[in-house]
Amino acid sequence: MTISETNLTLLLENCPFNWELLPQPAYLVGGAVRDALLGRSREYLDLDFVIPSGAVQVAENIARDYQAGFVLLDAQRQIARVVFPDATVDFAQQEGESIETDLDRRDFTINAIAYNPHTQEIIDPLNGEADLKQGILRMISAANLKDDPLRLMRAYRQAAQLNFTIESNTEKTIGNLASQITEVAAERVRVEIGYLLANSQGTHWLIKASENGLLAPIFPNATAQSWEKLAKIDTVAALVSQNYPQLSAELQQPLRDTLKTTWLGIAKLACLVNPEPEVAKIELQERTYSQGEIKAVITALKLSPQLQSGNMCVREQYLFFQAAGNVFAATIILALVDNNLVSAMSGDQSLCVYAPLINRYLNPDDLVAHPTKLVSGDDVILALNILPSPKLGELLTEIAIAQAEGKISSPQEAIAWAQSLLLD
């Protein structure tokens, strides 16, 4: 048995259901086969099976037997999904009279390889395994890319994901078909772009996609300078990683569990939209970005120019941290790029400008970046016998700033400080 066959056998051993329940013939296809042949492991299994007939019924039977989730994805084309705790398995009806015909309708040769678990046969009519060995992403045909223009964007994502090159004729064809990306739903395009924004290897391919005209409809306000800034982001992120590992780790984290865009991705996205926050907001809404992503980008765009003024007093720092919140890391990255500090300085010098702010942010006990309340709004209302109003918020802010400046340190001093402000 070859190494390739061994990897495929191991993959099926981890299958969330007994694959011997599949009818004969049945074929494992797509990314799972590709990755197994490359020796790439997956934390979360995503399997695709092609069944010559009765694909939905097969999926229903397996879902019922294993008490797993069942989703009918396409009744007409007979495609269904079975969702397990640690895996997703799609079942699709074979298109055409043979598996070879089905494979011929796919996007790239490396994704057009099938494996029959019953016979342990690898079906590779388009020499995809040879392209895998050479690290080449090659289209099957221009017509296949045209059938689903998202495949144009997917080429760059997969090249980044696999560290492959795109075959020259394929890249030329993508450029010729680039305008058709507007036919694809914005949210589908956004998912592909999101992967490229989140990974350093994706930057090169985003720039290539732009050069081939694919991103002009997606980021109409991006200029040559925008793409230059995007390229610098990874340089800045590398410097941060060397000097502030904790901040670097935060940049790699998603905004939240249900929103996979990373904070580094937010900084990159901010490079590609209009620098005017309100214009950028409309632009991102049209691209169906979430409210969380939009708010993060707008915050970074608004706050990064504030850092250009140089040293800030404690009051200004406090207000900056309050406005930045979790967007601090992305804002610092964007500010470093906007200020051209990376090109003007070398190594650690470029970070020294913002070192005081970064150190405050990374210190959970710092009262400027992470204030602790001496008193609550109710405490102030009761002590001073005042009514709830915008003035109350102003008093609480001034108390926090005075605490950060070291002027007060106890609840009694906080109340006295607020009272003195009312008398002014």
Short mmCIF file of C-alpha atoms in Angstrom, two decimals:
data_model
loop_
_atom_site.label_atom_id
_atom_site.label_comp_id
_atom_site.label_asym_id
_atom_site.label_seq_id
_atom_site.Cartn_x
_atom_site.Cartn_y
_atom_site.Cartn_z
CA MET A 1 0.00 0.00 0.00
CA THR A 2 1.38 3.45 -0.94
CA ILE A 3 1.70 6.40 1.43
CA SER A 4 -1.24 8.06 -0.35
CA GLU A 5 -3.47 5.04 0.15
CA THR A 6 -2.37 4.79 3.80
CA ASN A 7 -3.38 8.40 4.47
CA LEU A 8 -6.77 7.81 2.87
CA THR A 9 -7.28 4.65 4.91
CA LEU A 10 -6.43 6.54 8.11
CA LEU A 11 -8.87 9.28 7.10
CA LEU A 12 -11.70 6.78 6.78
CA GLU A 13 -10.77 5.19 10.10
CA ASN A 14 -11.66 8.55 11.65
CA CYS A 15 -14.92 8.75 9.74
CA PRO A 16 -17.78 9.57 12.18
CA PHE A 17 -19.87 6.70 10.81
CA ASN A 18 -19.12 3.21 9.56
CA TRP A 19 -18.27 3.88 5.92
CA GLU A 20 -19.05 0.26 5.08
CA LEU A 21 -22.70 1.33 5.29
CA LEU A 22 -22.17 3.24 2.04
CA PRO A 23 -23.54 1.67 -1.13
CA GLN A 24 -21.18 0.29 -3.74
CA PRO A 25 -19.78 2.20 -5.47
CA ALA A 26 -19.38 5.35 -3.38
CA TYR A 27 -16.63 7.93 -3.68
CA LEU A 28 -14.87 10.23 -1.27
CA VAL A 29 -14.01 13.41 -3.19
CA GLY A 30 -12.79 16.99 -2.83
CA GLY A 31 -10.66 18.63 -0.17
CA ALA A 32 -10.51 15.63 2.17
CA VAL A 33 -8.92 13.49 -0.53
CA ARG A 34 -6.59 16.30 -1.57
CA ASP A 35 -5.40 16.91 1.99
CA ALA A 36 -4.94 13.21 2.71
CA LEU A 37 -2.75 12.86 -0.39
CA LEU A 38 -0.73 15.85 0.81
CA GLY A 39 -0.42 14.38 4.29
CA ARG A 40 -2.33 17.32 5.80
CA SER A 41 -4.39 16.57 8.91
CA ARG A 42 -7.67 18.23 9.85
CA GLU A 43 -8.89 19.03 13.35
CA TYR A 44 -12.50 19.08 12.16
CA LEU A 45 -13.42 16.51 9.53
CA ASP A 46 -15.28 17.82 6.49
CA LEU A 47 -16.03 14.93 4.17
CA ASP A 48 -17.74 14.84 0.77
CA PHE A 49 -19.14 11.68 -0.74
CA VAL A 50 -20.52 11.21 -4.24
CA ILE A 51 -23.18 8.50 -4.57
CA PRO A 52 -24.33 7.31 -8.04
CA SER A 53 -27.98 7.28 -6.93
CA GLY A 54 -30.11 7.81 -3.83
CA ALA A 55 -27.65 10.21 -2.15
CA VAL A 56 -30.27 11.94 0.01
CA GLN A 57 -31.71 8.64 1.17
CA VAL A 58 -28.23 7.44 2.14
CA ALA A 59 -27.71 10.63 4.15
CA GLU A 60 -31.10 10.27 5.86
CA ASN A 61 -30.37 6.68 6.82
CA ILE A 62 -26.96 7.52 8.33
CA ALA A 63 -28.34 10.55 10.17
CA ARG A 64 -31.12 8.40 11.64
CA ASP A 65 -28.82 5.52 12.61
CA TYR A 66 -26.36 7.84 14.37
CA GLN A 67 -28.91 10.35 15.67
CA ALA A 68 -27.02 13.08 13.85
CA GLY A 69 -28.30 16.31 12.31
CA PHE A 70 -29.71 16.18 8.79
CA VAL A 71 -29.90 19.11 6.35
CA LEU A 72 -31.27 18.92 2.83
CA LEU A 73 -29.03 21.31 0.92
CA ASP A 74 -30.38 20.91 -2.62
CA ALA A 75 -33.41 18.77 -3.33
CA GLN A 76 -33.13 19.11 -7.11
CA ARG A 77 -29.47 18.12 -7.29
CA GLN A 78 -29.87 15.61 -4.44
CA ILE A 79 -27.35 17.03 -1.98
CA ALA A 80 -27.69 16.57 1.79
CA ARG A 81 -25.56 17.10 4.88
CA VAL A 82 -25.18 15.05 8.03
CA VAL A 83 -23.78 16.95 11.01
CA PHE A 84 -21.88 15.06 13.71
CA PRO A 85 -20.34 16.59 16.87
CA ASP A 86 -16.84 16.56 15.35
CA ALA A 87 -17.48 16.31 11.64
CA THR A 88 -19.66 17.37 8.74
CA VAL A 89 -20.40 14.93 5.94
CA ASP A 90 -22.00 15.93 2.64
CA PHE A 91 -23.61 13.44 0.28
CA ALA A 92 -24.17 14.42 -3.35
CA GLN A 93 -25.73 12.63 -6.27
CA GLN A 94 -23.23 11.85 -8.99
CA GLU A 95 -23.48 14.25 -11.94
CA GLY A 96 -23.19 12.42 -15.24
CA GLU A 97 -22.96 8.77 -16.10
CA SER A 98 -19.66 8.13 -14.34
CA ILE A 99 -17.48 9.46 -11.54
CA GLU A 100 -15.03 10.65 -14.19
CA THR A 101 -17.75 12.83 -15.71
CA ASP A 102 -18.61 14.20 -12.27
CA LEU A 103 -14.97 15.05 -11.56
CA ASP A 104 -14.63 16.79 -14.91
CA ARG A 105 -17.16 19.43 -13.74
CA ARG A 106 -15.12 20.56 -10.75
CA ASP A 107 -12.90 23.62 -10.30
CA PHE A 108 -9.25 22.54 -10.11
CA THR A 109 -7.46 19.30 -10.89
CA ILE A 110 -6.28 18.85 -7.30
CA ASN A 111 -9.92 18.84 -6.18
CA ALA A 112 -10.98 16.38 -8.88
CA ILE A 113 -9.61 13.21 -7.32
CA ALA A 114 -11.92 10.51 -5.98
CA TYR A 115 -11.34 7.53 -3.70
CA ASN A 116 -13.49 4.43 -3.57
CA PRO A 117 -13.20 3.07 0.00
CA HIS A 118 -14.68 -0.29 -0.99
CA THR A 119 -11.97 -1.01 -3.57
CA GLN A 120 -9.28 1.39 -2.23
CA GLU A 121 -9.03 2.74 -5.78
CA ILE A 122 -7.89 6.32 -6.48
CA ILE A 123 -9.66 7.80 -9.50
CA ASP A 124 -7.63 10.66 -10.97
CA PRO A 125 -8.66 11.26 -14.61
CA LEU A 126 -7.25 14.82 -14.73
CA ASN A 127 -3.81 14.12 -13.24
CA GLY A 128 -4.56 16.07 -10.11
CA GLU A 129 -2.11 14.02 -8.05
CA ALA A 130 0.73 15.17 -10.34
CA ASP A 131 -0.26 18.80 -9.74
CA LEU A 132 -0.36 18.11 -6.01
CA LYS A 133 3.23 16.88 -6.13
CA GLN A 134 4.31 19.99 -8.06
CA GLY A 135 2.35 22.40 -5.87
CA ILE A 136 0.30 23.75 -8.77
CA LEU A 137 -3.30 24.95 -8.83
CA ARG A 138 -4.63 24.29 -12.33
CA MET A 139 -8.16 24.85 -13.59
CA ILE A 140 -10.03 22.06 -15.30
CA SER A 141 -11.61 24.47 -17.77
CA ALA A 142 -12.59 28.11 -18.16
CA ALA A 143 -16.22 26.99 -18.46
CA ASN A 144 -16.07 25.41 -15.01
CA LEU A 145 -14.79 28.63 -13.45
CA LYS A 146 -17.48 30.59 -15.26
CA ASP A 147 -20.20 28.25 -13.98
CA ASP A 148 -19.48 29.41 -10.43
CA PRO A 149 -17.43 32.64 -10.40
CA LEU A 150 -16.70 32.19 -6.70
CA ARG A 151 -14.11 29.70 -7.93
CA LEU A 152 -12.12 32.69 -9.21
CA MET A 153 -11.67 33.92 -5.64
CA ARG A 154 -11.28 30.42 -4.28
CA ALA A 155 -8.19 29.93 -6.41
CA TYR A 156 -6.31 32.55 -4.41
CA ARG A 157 -7.59 31.23 -1.10
CA GLN A 158 -6.50 27.68 -1.90
CA ALA A 159 -3.12 28.85 -3.21
CA ALA A 160 -2.56 30.58 0.14
CA GLN A 161 -3.96 27.69 2.15
CA LEU A 162 -1.75 25.09 0.44
CA ASN A 163 1.24 27.33 -0.35
CA PHE A 164 0.77 26.48 -4.04
CA THR A 165 1.34 28.52 -7.17
CA ILE A 166 -1.42 29.21 -9.70
CA GLU A 167 -0.70 27.87 -13.17
CA SER A 168 -0.18 30.75 -15.63
CA ASN A 169 -3.06 29.96 -18.00
CA THR A 170 -5.38 29.55 -15.02
CA GLU A 171 -4.38 32.94 -13.63
CA LYS A 172 -4.82 34.56 -17.05
CA THR A 173 -8.30 33.04 -17.31
CA ILE A 174 -9.20 34.33 -13.85
CA GLY A 175 -8.20 37.82 -14.99
CA ASN A 176 -10.38 37.51 -18.10
CA LEU A 177 -13.37 36.42 -16.03
CA ALA A 178 -12.75 38.77 -13.09
CA SER A 179 -15.77 41.01 -13.72
CA GLN A 180 -18.07 38.03 -13.16
CA ILE A 181 -17.29 38.02 -9.44
CA THR A 182 -20.15 40.51 -9.10
CA GLU A 183 -22.55 37.66 -9.91
CA VAL A 184 -21.65 35.95 -6.63
CA ALA A 185 -23.48 36.74 -3.39
CA ALA A 186 -21.41 39.17 -1.32
CA GLU A 187 -21.37 36.95 1.75
CA ARG A 188 -19.80 34.07 -0.21
CA VAL A 189 -17.01 36.31 -1.48
CA ARG A 190 -16.53 37.73 2.02
CA VAL A 191 -15.81 34.27 3.44
CA GLU A 192 -12.97 33.72 0.95
CA ILE A 193 -11.52 37.18 1.58
CA GLY A 194 -11.81 36.63 5.33
CA TYR A 195 -9.48 33.65 5.16
CA LEU A 196 -6.92 35.61 3.17
CA LEU A 197 -7.09 38.57 5.56
CA ALA A 198 -6.53 36.33 8.58
CA ASN A 199 -3.32 34.75 7.30
CA SER A 200 0.04 36.31 6.44
CA GLN A 201 0.41 34.08 3.39
CA GLY A 202 -2.94 35.42 2.17
CA THR A 203 -1.66 38.97 1.72
CA HIS A 204 0.39 38.09 -1.36
CA TRP A 205 -2.61 36.44 -2.98
CA LEU A 206 -4.96 39.29 -2.13
CA ILE A 207 -2.58 41.65 -3.91
CA LYS A 208 -2.40 39.27 -6.89
CA ALA A 209 -6.19 39.08 -6.98
CA SER A 210 -6.29 42.88 -7.04
CA GLU A 211 -3.74 43.05 -9.85
CA ASN A 212 -5.91 40.67 -11.87
CA GLY A 213 -8.96 42.91 -11.40
CA LEU A 214 -10.86 40.55 -9.13
CA LEU A 215 -11.17 42.84 -6.11
CA ALA A 216 -12.04 46.16 -7.78
CA PRO A 217 -15.80 45.51 -7.38
CA ILE A 218 -15.28 44.34 -3.78
CA PHE A 219 -13.11 47.22 -2.57
CA PRO A 220 -13.89 50.10 -4.94
CA ASN A 221 -12.12 52.64 -2.72
CA ALA A 222 -8.85 50.71 -2.46
CA THR A 223 -5.91 52.50 -4.09
CA ALA A 224 -2.33 51.54 -4.84
CA GLN A 225 -1.46 53.01 -1.45
CA SER A 226 -4.08 50.78 0.17
CA TRP A 227 -2.37 47.66 -1.12
CA GLU A 228 1.02 48.98 -0.03
CA LYS A 229 -0.35 49.46 3.48
CA LEU A 230 -1.80 45.97 3.44
CA ALA A 231 1.61 44.50 2.61
CA LYS A 232 3.19 46.43 5.52
CA ILE A 233 0.69 45.03 8.00
CA ASP A 234 2.45 41.66 8.08
CA THR A 235 5.82 43.34 8.67
CA VAL A 236 4.36 45.25 11.61
CA ALA A 237 2.68 42.13 12.96
CA ALA A 238 6.01 40.27 12.84
CA LEU A 239 7.67 43.04 14.88
CA VAL A 240 4.86 42.91 17.40
CA SER A 241 5.25 39.14 17.65
CA GLN A 242 8.94 39.49 18.47
CA ASN A 243 8.49 42.21 21.09
CA TYR A 244 5.00 41.65 22.49
CA PRO A 245 3.96 37.97 22.18
CA GLN A 246 0.84 38.59 24.26
CA LEU A 247 -0.35 41.33 21.92
CA SER A 248 0.52 39.17 18.92
CA ALA A 249 -1.58 36.31 20.29
CA GLU A 250 -4.50 38.69 20.71
CA LEU A 251 -4.20 39.79 17.08
CA GLN A 252 -4.68 36.17 16.01
CA GLN A 253 -7.85 35.75 18.06
CA PRO A 254 -11.30 36.05 16.45
CA LEU A 255 -13.54 38.92 17.47
CA ARG A 256 -15.74 36.31 19.15
CA ASP A 257 -16.53 32.61 18.77
CA THR A 258 -19.35 33.27 16.33
CA LEU A 259 -17.31 35.80 14.33
CA LYS A 260 -14.14 34.26 12.95
CA THR A 261 -12.54 37.48 11.65
CA THR A 262 -9.32 38.07 13.60
CA TRP A 263 -8.18 41.41 15.02
CA LEU A 264 -5.30 41.34 12.55
CA GLY A 265 -7.88 40.84 9.81
CA ILE A 266 -9.69 43.95 11.06
CA ALA A 267 -6.49 46.02 10.68
CA LYS A 268 -6.04 44.68 7.15
CA LEU A 269 -9.66 45.30 6.23
CA ALA A 270 -9.30 48.90 7.44
CA CYS A 271 -6.52 49.37 4.87
CA LEU A 272 -8.82 48.46 1.99
CA VAL A 273 -11.88 50.61 2.67
CA ASN A 274 -12.37 54.35 2.42
CA PRO A 275 -10.40 56.05 5.23
CA GLU A 276 -13.45 58.20 6.02
CA PRO A 277 -15.28 56.15 8.69
CA GLU A 278 -18.83 56.93 7.62
CA VAL A 279 -18.08 56.09 3.98
CA ALA A 280 -16.30 52.92 5.07
CA LYS A 281 -19.35 51.94 7.14
CA ILE A 282 -21.63 52.05 4.10
CA GLU A 283 -19.07 50.16 2.04
CA LEU A 284 -18.83 47.35 4.59
CA GLN A 285 -22.59 47.15 4.99
CA GLU A 286 -22.91 46.63 1.23
CA ARG A 287 -20.42 43.78 1.50
CA THR A 288 -22.63 42.21 4.25
CA TYR A 289 -20.02 42.45 7.00
CA SER A 290 -21.42 42.01 10.50
CA GLN A 291 -22.09 44.85 12.90
CA GLY A 292 -19.19 43.66 15.05
CA GLU A 293 -16.74 43.75 12.15
CA ILE A 294 -18.00 47.13 10.97
CA LYS A 295 -17.76 48.65 14.45
CA ALA A 296 -14.21 47.33 14.86
CA VAL A 297 -13.02 48.72 11.50
CA ILE A 298 -14.68 52.10 12.11
CA THR A 299 -13.15 52.32 15.59
CA ALA A 300 -9.67 51.61 14.23
CA LEU A 301 -10.11 54.19 11.47
CA LYS A 302 -11.30 56.84 13.91
CA LEU A 303 -8.68 56.25 16.59
CA SER A 304 -5.47 55.55 14.67
CA PRO A 305 -5.11 59.23 13.56
CA GLN A 306 -5.24 60.29 17.23
CA LEU A 307 -1.95 58.47 17.76
CA GLN A 308 -0.19 60.63 15.19
CA SER A 309 -0.18 63.64 17.49
CA GLY A 310 2.61 62.14 19.60
CA ASN A 311 2.65 61.83 23.39
CA MET A 312 -0.76 61.97 25.01
CA CYS A 313 -1.44 63.14 28.54
CA VAL A 314 -3.07 60.75 31.01
CA ARG A 315 -6.53 62.18 30.32
CA GLU A 316 -6.11 61.66 26.59
CA GLN A 317 -4.77 58.15 27.12
CA TYR A 318 -7.70 57.23 29.37
CA LEU A 319 -10.25 58.46 26.82
CA PHE A 320 -8.36 56.65 24.04
CA PHE A 321 -8.43 53.32 25.89
CA GLN A 322 -12.12 53.74 26.69
CA ALA A 323 -12.90 54.32 23.03
CA ALA A 324 -10.62 51.55 21.76
CA GLY A 325 -11.61 48.68 24.04
CA ASN A 326 -10.86 45.36 22.35
CA VAL A 327 -9.90 47.12 19.11
CA PHE A 328 -6.67 48.42 20.70
CA ALA A 329 -4.35 45.86 19.06
CA ALA A 330 -5.77 46.43 15.57
CA THR A 331 -5.60 50.20 16.09
CA ILE A 332 -1.92 50.10 17.06
CA ILE A 333 -1.08 47.99 14.00
CA LEU A 334 -2.95 50.38 11.71
CA ALA A 335 -1.32 53.42 13.32
CA LEU A 336 2.17 52.01 12.83
CA VAL A 337 1.46 51.47 9.14
CA ASP A 338 -0.33 54.80 8.64
CA ASN A 339 2.55 56.68 10.25
CA ASN A 340 5.07 54.91 8.01
CA LEU A 341 7.10 54.15 11.12
CA VAL A 342 8.17 50.76 9.84
CA SER A 343 9.85 52.24 6.78
CA ALA A 344 11.24 55.22 8.68
CA MET A 345 12.75 53.17 11.52
CA SER A 346 14.18 49.74 11.92
CA GLY A 347 13.57 46.86 14.31
CA ASP A 348 12.41 47.68 17.81
CA GLN A 349 12.60 51.45 17.21
CA SER A 350 9.35 51.45 15.28
CA LEU A 351 7.48 50.09 18.30
CA CYS A 352 9.09 52.41 20.85
CA VAL A 353 6.77 55.23 19.81
CA TYR A 354 3.76 53.35 21.17
CA ALA A 355 5.53 51.27 23.83
CA PRO A 356 4.01 53.24 26.76
CA LEU A 357 0.49 52.64 25.46
CA ILE A 358 1.16 48.99 24.68
CA ASN A 359 2.66 48.39 28.12
CA ARG A 360 -0.34 50.01 29.79
CA TYR A 361 -2.73 47.87 27.75
CA LEU A 362 -0.88 44.66 28.62
CA ASN A 363 -0.84 45.48 32.33
CA PRO A 364 -4.22 44.45 33.80
CA ASP A 365 -3.53 46.58 36.89
CA ASP A 366 -2.93 49.78 34.97
CA LEU A 367 -5.67 52.23 35.96
CA VAL A 368 -5.37 54.26 32.75
CA ALA A 369 -6.01 51.33 30.42
CA HIS A 370 -8.08 49.21 32.80
CA PRO A 371 -9.75 51.46 35.38
CA THR A 372 -11.51 50.02 38.41
CA LYS A 373 -14.54 51.86 39.76
CA LEU A 374 -14.13 53.61 43.09
CA VAL A 375 -17.84 54.46 43.14
CA SER A 376 -20.92 53.64 41.12
CA GLY A 377 -23.47 55.99 39.63
CA ASP A 378 -25.88 55.13 42.44
CA ASP A 379 -23.20 55.97 45.01
CA VAL A 380 -22.78 59.44 43.50
CA ILE A 381 -26.54 60.03 43.26
CA LEU A 382 -27.09 59.15 46.92
CA ALA A 383 -24.06 61.01 48.25
CA LEU A 384 -24.66 64.23 46.31
CA ASN A 385 -28.46 64.04 46.14
CA ILE A 386 -28.57 64.56 42.37
CA LEU A 387 -30.82 63.14 39.67
CA PRO A 388 -29.69 60.76 36.91
CA SER A 389 -28.58 62.85 33.93
CA PRO A 390 -25.75 63.15 31.37
CA LYS A 391 -23.92 65.12 34.06
CA LEU A 392 -23.65 61.94 36.12
CA GLY A 393 -21.73 60.23 33.32
CA GLU A 394 -19.39 63.20 33.09
CA LEU A 395 -18.74 63.05 36.84
CA LEU A 396 -17.93 59.32 36.71
CA THR A 397 -15.51 59.92 33.82
CA GLU A 398 -13.76 62.71 35.74
CA ILE A 399 -13.50 60.49 38.82
CA ALA A 400 -11.87 57.73 36.74
CA ILE A 401 -9.42 60.19 35.16
CA ALA A 402 -8.53 61.67 38.55
CA GLN A 403 -7.91 58.14 39.85
CA ALA A 404 -5.69 57.36 36.84
CA GLU A 405 -3.76 60.58 37.44
CA GLY A 406 -3.20 59.58 41.07
CA LYS A 407 -5.24 62.45 42.51
CA ILE A 408 -7.72 60.22 44.33
CA SER A 409 -7.64 56.62 45.55
CA SER A 410 -10.67 55.95 47.77
CA PRO A 411 -14.49 56.13 47.51
CA GLN A 412 -14.55 59.03 49.97
CA GLU A 413 -12.05 61.00 47.88
CA ALA A 414 -14.05 60.17 44.74
CA ILE A 415 -17.26 61.61 46.22
CA ALA A 416 -15.41 64.71 47.43
CA TRP A 417 -13.89 65.14 43.96
CA ALA A 418 -17.30 64.91 42.32
CA GLN A 419 -18.72 67.42 44.78
CA SER A 420 -15.94 69.87 44.03
CA LEU A 421 -16.71 69.59 40.32
CA LEU A 422 -20.38 70.40 40.94
CA LEU A 423 -19.36 73.52 42.83
CA ASP A 424 -17.09 74.77 40.02
#
